[in-house]
Structure formats: C-alpha cells, structure tokens
mmCIF file with all atom_site columns, C-alpha atoms in Angstrom:
data_model
loop_
_atom_site.group_PDB
_atom_site.id
_atom_site.type_symbol
_atom_site.label_atom_id
_atom_site.label_alt_id
_atom_site.label_comp_id
_atom_site.label_asym_id
_atom_site.label_entity_id
_atom_site.label_seq_id
_atom_site.pdbx_PDB_ins_code
_atom_site.Cartn_x
_atom_site.Cartn_y
_atom_site.Cartn_z
_atom_site.occupancy
_atom_site.B_iso_or_equiv
_atom_site.pdbx_formal_charge
_atom_site.auth_seq_id
_atom_site.auth_comp_id
_atom_site.auth_asym_id
_atom_site.auth_atom_id
_atom_site.pdbx_PDB_model_num
ATOM 1  C CA . UNK A 1 1  ? 0.216  -0.124 0.355  1.00 0.00 ? 1  UNK A CA 1
ATOM 2  C CA . UNK A 1 2  ? 1.101  3.233  -1.103 1.00 0.00 ? 2  UNK A CA 1
ATOM 3  C CA . UNK A 1 3  ? 1.505  6.219  1.388  1.00 0.00 ? 3  UNK A CA 1
ATOM 4  C CA . UNK A 1 4  ? -1.261 9.715  1.030  1.00 0.00 ? 4  UNK A CA 1
ATOM 5  C CA . UNK A 1 5  ? 2.239  11.220 -0.536 1.00 0.00 ? 5  UNK A CA 1
ATOM 6  C CA . UNK A 1 6  ? 3.941  9.067  -2.327 1.00 0.00 ? 6  UNK A CA 1
ATOM 7  C CA . UNK A 1 7  ? 1.047  8.859  -4.724 1.00 0.00 ? 7  UNK A CA 1
ATOM 8  C CA . UNK A 1 8  ? 0.793  11.696 -5.487 1.00 0.00 ? 8  UNK A CA 1
ATOM 9  C CA . UNK A 1 9  ? 3.355  13.116 -8.567 1.00 0.00 ? 9  UNK A CA 1
ATOM 10 C CA . UNK A 1 10 ? 6.275  14.702 -7.719 1.00 0.00 ? 10 UNK A CA 1
ATOM 11 C CA . UNK A 1 11 ? 5.423  17.958 -8.897 1.00 0.00 ? 11 UNK A CA 1
ATOM 12 C CA . UNK A 1 12 ? 2.243  17.703 -6.770 1.00 0.00 ? 12 UNK A CA 1
ATOM 13 C CA . UNK A 1 13 ? 4.704  16.584 -3.520 1.00 0.00 ? 13 UNK A CA 1
ATOM 14 C CA . UNK A 1 14 ? 6.068  19.465 -3.664 1.00 0.00 ? 14 UNK A CA 1
ATOM 15 C CA . UNK A 1 15 ? 3.262  21.531 -3.734 1.00 0.00 ? 15 UNK A CA 1
ATOM 16 C CA . UNK A 1 16 ? 2.359  19.896 -0.550 1.00 0.00 ? 16 UNK A CA 1
ATOM 17 C CA . UNK A 1 17 ? 5.547  20.112 1.412  1.00 0.00 ? 17 UNK A CA 1
ATOM 18 C CA . UNK A 1 18 ? 6.080  23.758 0.500  1.00 0.00 ? 18 UNK A CA 1
ATOM 19 C CA . UNK A 1 19 ? 2.699  24.604 1.948  1.00 0.00 ? 19 UNK A CA 1
ATOM 20 C CA . UNK A 1 20 ? 3.638  23.357 5.155  1.00 0.00 ? 20 UNK A CA 1
ATOM 21 C CA . UNK A 1 21 ? 4.688  25.306 7.580  1.00 0.00 ? 21 UNK A CA 1
ATOM 22 C CA . UNK A 1 22 ? 8.594  24.033 8.306  1.00 0.00 ? 22 UNK A CA 1
ATOM 23 C CA . UNK A 1 23 ? 9.491  23.242 11.814 1.00 0.00 ? 23 UNK A CA 1
ATOM 24 C CA . UNK A 1 24 ? 12.840 25.204 13.210 1.00 0.00 ? 24 UNK A CA 1
ATOM 25 C CA . UNK A 1 25 ? 15.302 24.388 15.693 1.00 0.00 ? 25 UNK A CA 1
ATOM 26 C CA . UNK A 1 26 ? 15.419 26.077 19.010 1.00 0.00 ? 26 UNK A CA 1
ATOM 27 C CA . UNK A 1 27 ? 18.463 28.020 18.539 1.00 0.00 ? 27 UNK A CA 1
ATOM 28 C CA . UNK A 1 28 ? 15.831 30.105 15.657 1.00 0.00 ? 28 UNK A CA 1
ATOM 29 C CA . UNK A 1 29 ? 13.516 29.984 18.477 1.00 0.00 ? 29 UNK A CA 1
ATOM 30 C CA . UNK A 1 30 ? 16.405 31.737 21.411 1.00 0.00 ? 30 UNK A CA 1
ATOM 31 C CA . UNK A 1 31 ? 17.848 33.731 18.350 1.00 0.00 ? 31 UNK A CA 1
ATOM 32 C CA . UNK A 1 32 ? 14.500 35.284 17.234 1.00 0.00 ? 32 UNK A CA 1
ATOM 33 C CA . UNK A 1 33 ? 12.969 35.347 20.986 1.00 0.00 ? 33 UNK A CA 1
ATOM 34 C CA . UNK A 1 34 ? 16.987 36.448 21.920 1.00 0.00 ? 34 UNK A CA 1
ATOM 35 C CA . UNK A 1 35 ? 17.598 33.973 24.677 1.00 0.00 ? 35 UNK A CA 1
ATOM 36 C CA . UNK A 1 36 ? 20.120 31.580 25.774 1.00 0.00 ? 36 UNK A CA 1
ATOM 37 C CA . UNK A 1 37 ? 19.367 28.136 24.146 1.00 0.00 ? 37 UNK A CA 1
ATOM 38 C CA . UNK A 1 38 ? 19.834 27.045 27.937 1.00 0.00 ? 38 UNK A CA 1
ATOM 39 C CA . UNK A 1 39 ? 16.783 29.480 28.887 1.00 0.00 ? 39 UNK A CA 1
ATOM 40 C CA . UNK A 1 40 ? 14.660 28.483 26.126 1.00 0.00 ? 40 UNK A CA 1
ATOM 41 C CA . UNK A 1 41 ? 15.313 24.132 27.662 1.00 0.00 ? 41 UNK A CA 1
ATOM 42 C CA . UNK A 1 42 ? 14.291 25.517 31.229 1.00 0.00 ? 42 UNK A CA 1
ATOM 43 C CA . UNK A 1 43 ? 11.592 27.740 29.498 1.00 0.00 ? 43 UNK A CA 1
ATOM 44 C CA . UNK A 1 44 ? 10.734 24.085 27.923 1.00 0.00 ? 44 UNK A CA 1
ATOM 45 C CA . UNK A 1 45 ? 10.719 22.220 31.080 1.00 0.00 ? 45 UNK A CA 1
ATOM 46 C CA . UNK A 1 46 ? 8.943  24.130 32.827 1.00 0.00 ? 46 UNK A CA 1
ATOM 47 C CA . UNK A 1 47 ? 6.247  25.046 30.706 1.00 0.00 ? 47 UNK A CA 1
ATOM 48 C CA . UNK A 1 48 ? 6.414  28.190 29.974 1.00 0.00 ? 48 UNK A CA 1
ATOM 49 C CA . UNK A 1 49 ? 7.989  28.492 26.459 1.00 0.00 ? 49 UNK A CA 1
ATOM 50 C CA . UNK A 1 50 ? 6.250  28.745 23.232 1.00 0.00 ? 50 UNK A CA 1
ATOM 51 C CA . UNK A 1 51 ? 4.724  24.864 22.479 1.00 0.00 ? 51 UNK A CA 1
ATOM 52 C CA . UNK A 1 52 ? 7.057  22.745 20.452 1.00 0.00 ? 52 UNK A CA 1
ATOM 53 C CA . UNK A 1 53 ? 7.012  19.037 18.210 1.00 0.00 ? 53 UNK A CA 1
ATOM 54 C CA . UNK A 1 54 ? 9.114  16.793 19.353 1.00 0.00 ? 54 UNK A CA 1
ATOM 55 C CA . UNK A 1 55 ? 10.319 14.667 16.193 1.00 0.00 ? 55 UNK A CA 1
ATOM 56 C CA . UNK A 1 56 ? 13.140 11.320 17.832 1.00 0.00 ? 56 UNK A CA 1
ATOM 57 C CA . UNK A 1 57 ? 15.227 12.785 20.048 1.00 0.00 ? 57 UNK A CA 1
ATOM 58 C CA . UNK A 1 58 ? 14.972 16.278 18.585 1.00 0.00 ? 58 UNK A CA 1
ATOM 59 C CA . UNK A 1 59 ? 12.772 19.435 19.818 1.00 0.00 ? 59 UNK A CA 1
ATOM 60 C CA . UNK A 1 60 ? 11.411 21.953 16.566 1.00 0.00 ? 60 UNK A CA 1
ATOM 61 C CA . UNK A 1 61 ? 8.413  24.944 16.743 1.00 0.00 ? 61 UNK A CA 1
ATOM 62 C CA . UNK A 1 62 ? 6.156  25.671 14.748 1.00 0.00 ? 62 UNK A CA 1
ATOM 63 C CA . UNK A 1 63 ? 6.421  28.871 14.422 1.00 0.00 ? 63 UNK A CA 1
ATOM 64 C CA . UNK A 1 64 ? 4.222  30.014 14.262 1.00 0.00 ? 64 UNK A CA 1
ATOM 65 C CA . UNK A 1 65 ? 3.798  28.975 17.232 1.00 0.00 ? 65 UNK A CA 1
ATOM 66 C CA . UNK A 1 66 ? 6.013  31.074 18.288 1.00 0.00 ? 66 UNK A CA 1
ATOM 67 C CA . UNK A 1 67 ? 4.667  34.292 16.745 1.00 0.00 ? 67 UNK A CA 1
ATOM 68 C CA . UNK A 1 68 ? 1.306  33.770 19.453 1.00 0.00 ? 68 UNK A CA 1
ATOM 69 C CA . UNK A 1 69 ? 3.822  32.879 22.452 1.00 0.00 ? 69 UNK A CA 1
ATOM 70 C CA . UNK A 1 70 ? 5.083  36.503 21.293 1.00 0.00 ? 70 UNK A CA 1
ATOM 71 C CA . UNK A 1 71 ? 1.314  38.117 21.223 1.00 0.00 ? 71 UNK A CA 1
ATOM 72 C CA . UNK A 1 72 ? 0.716  36.352 24.606 1.00 0.00 ? 72 UNK A CA 1
ATOM 73 C CA . UNK A 1 73 ? 3.770  38.301 26.341 1.00 0.00 ? 73 UNK A CA 1
ATOM 74 C CA . UNK A 1 74 ? 2.935  41.975 24.869 1.00 0.00 ? 74 UNK A CA 1
ATOM 75 C CA . UNK A 1 75 ? 2.738  44.194 27.536 1.00 0.00 ? 75 UNK A CA 1
ATOM 76 C CA . UNK A 1 76 ? 1.818  47.589 27.271 1.00 0.00 ? 76 UNK A CA 1
ATOM 77 C CA . UNK A 1 77 ? 3.496  48.906 30.251 1.00 0.00 ? 77 UNK A CA 1
ATOM 78 C CA . UNK A 1 78 ? 5.552  47.514 33.130 1.00 0.00 ? 78 UNK A CA 1
ATOM 79 C CA . UNK A 1 79 ? 3.465  45.860 36.142 1.00 0.00 ? 79 UNK A CA 1
ATOM 80 C CA . UNK A 1 80 ? 1.278  43.882 34.298 1.00 0.00 ? 80 UNK A CA 1
ATOM 81 C CA . UNK A 1 81 ? 0.184  40.944 35.599 1.00 0.00 ? 81 UNK A CA 1
ATOM 82 C CA . UNK A 1 82 ? 0.847  37.662 33.291 1.00 0.00 ? 82 UNK A CA 1
ATOM 83 C CA . UNK A 1 83 ? -1.916 36.276 31.490 1.00 0.00 ? 83 UNK A CA 1
#
C-alpha cells in the first residue's frame, strides 16, 4: 500500500511540502526571543515557553507557535500581570 504522499506525482508532493509550515530548531527560536538556548530549554521544561514538537530526540518549533508566544507575552506597561 502506497503512502498518501507516495501516491502523488512529484509536483504534487513538492507543492504539498511547501504548503506546510517549516519547523525550526531551538537555536533559531532562542535567537528570535533573544535568549540563550539553555534558557529556552529551561522554559520548555517548566512548560512556560512556546509550544514545541518533539520528533525522535529532536525538538522543533512551528514559527506560528513562536509568534503566538510572543503575542501572549506582549505588554503595554511593566507592571502588567502575566496572562
């Protein structure tokens, strides 16, 4: 039995893959958030960072989840409480 993608021709497969949002590594996300990778790892272990995907032993982030995390942490003044 062929998989879903294997049943498509090459152009269809490429179009399907391109339409998906790419996942990025923790180094990219740490740079976007102006944090060290280790700080991002600590946030992840505490359940406080952006949502992530774990594939095998690799941690990946969907950039839309990183954008949501940034939006959820947006403040208009310093003393605002956390959401």
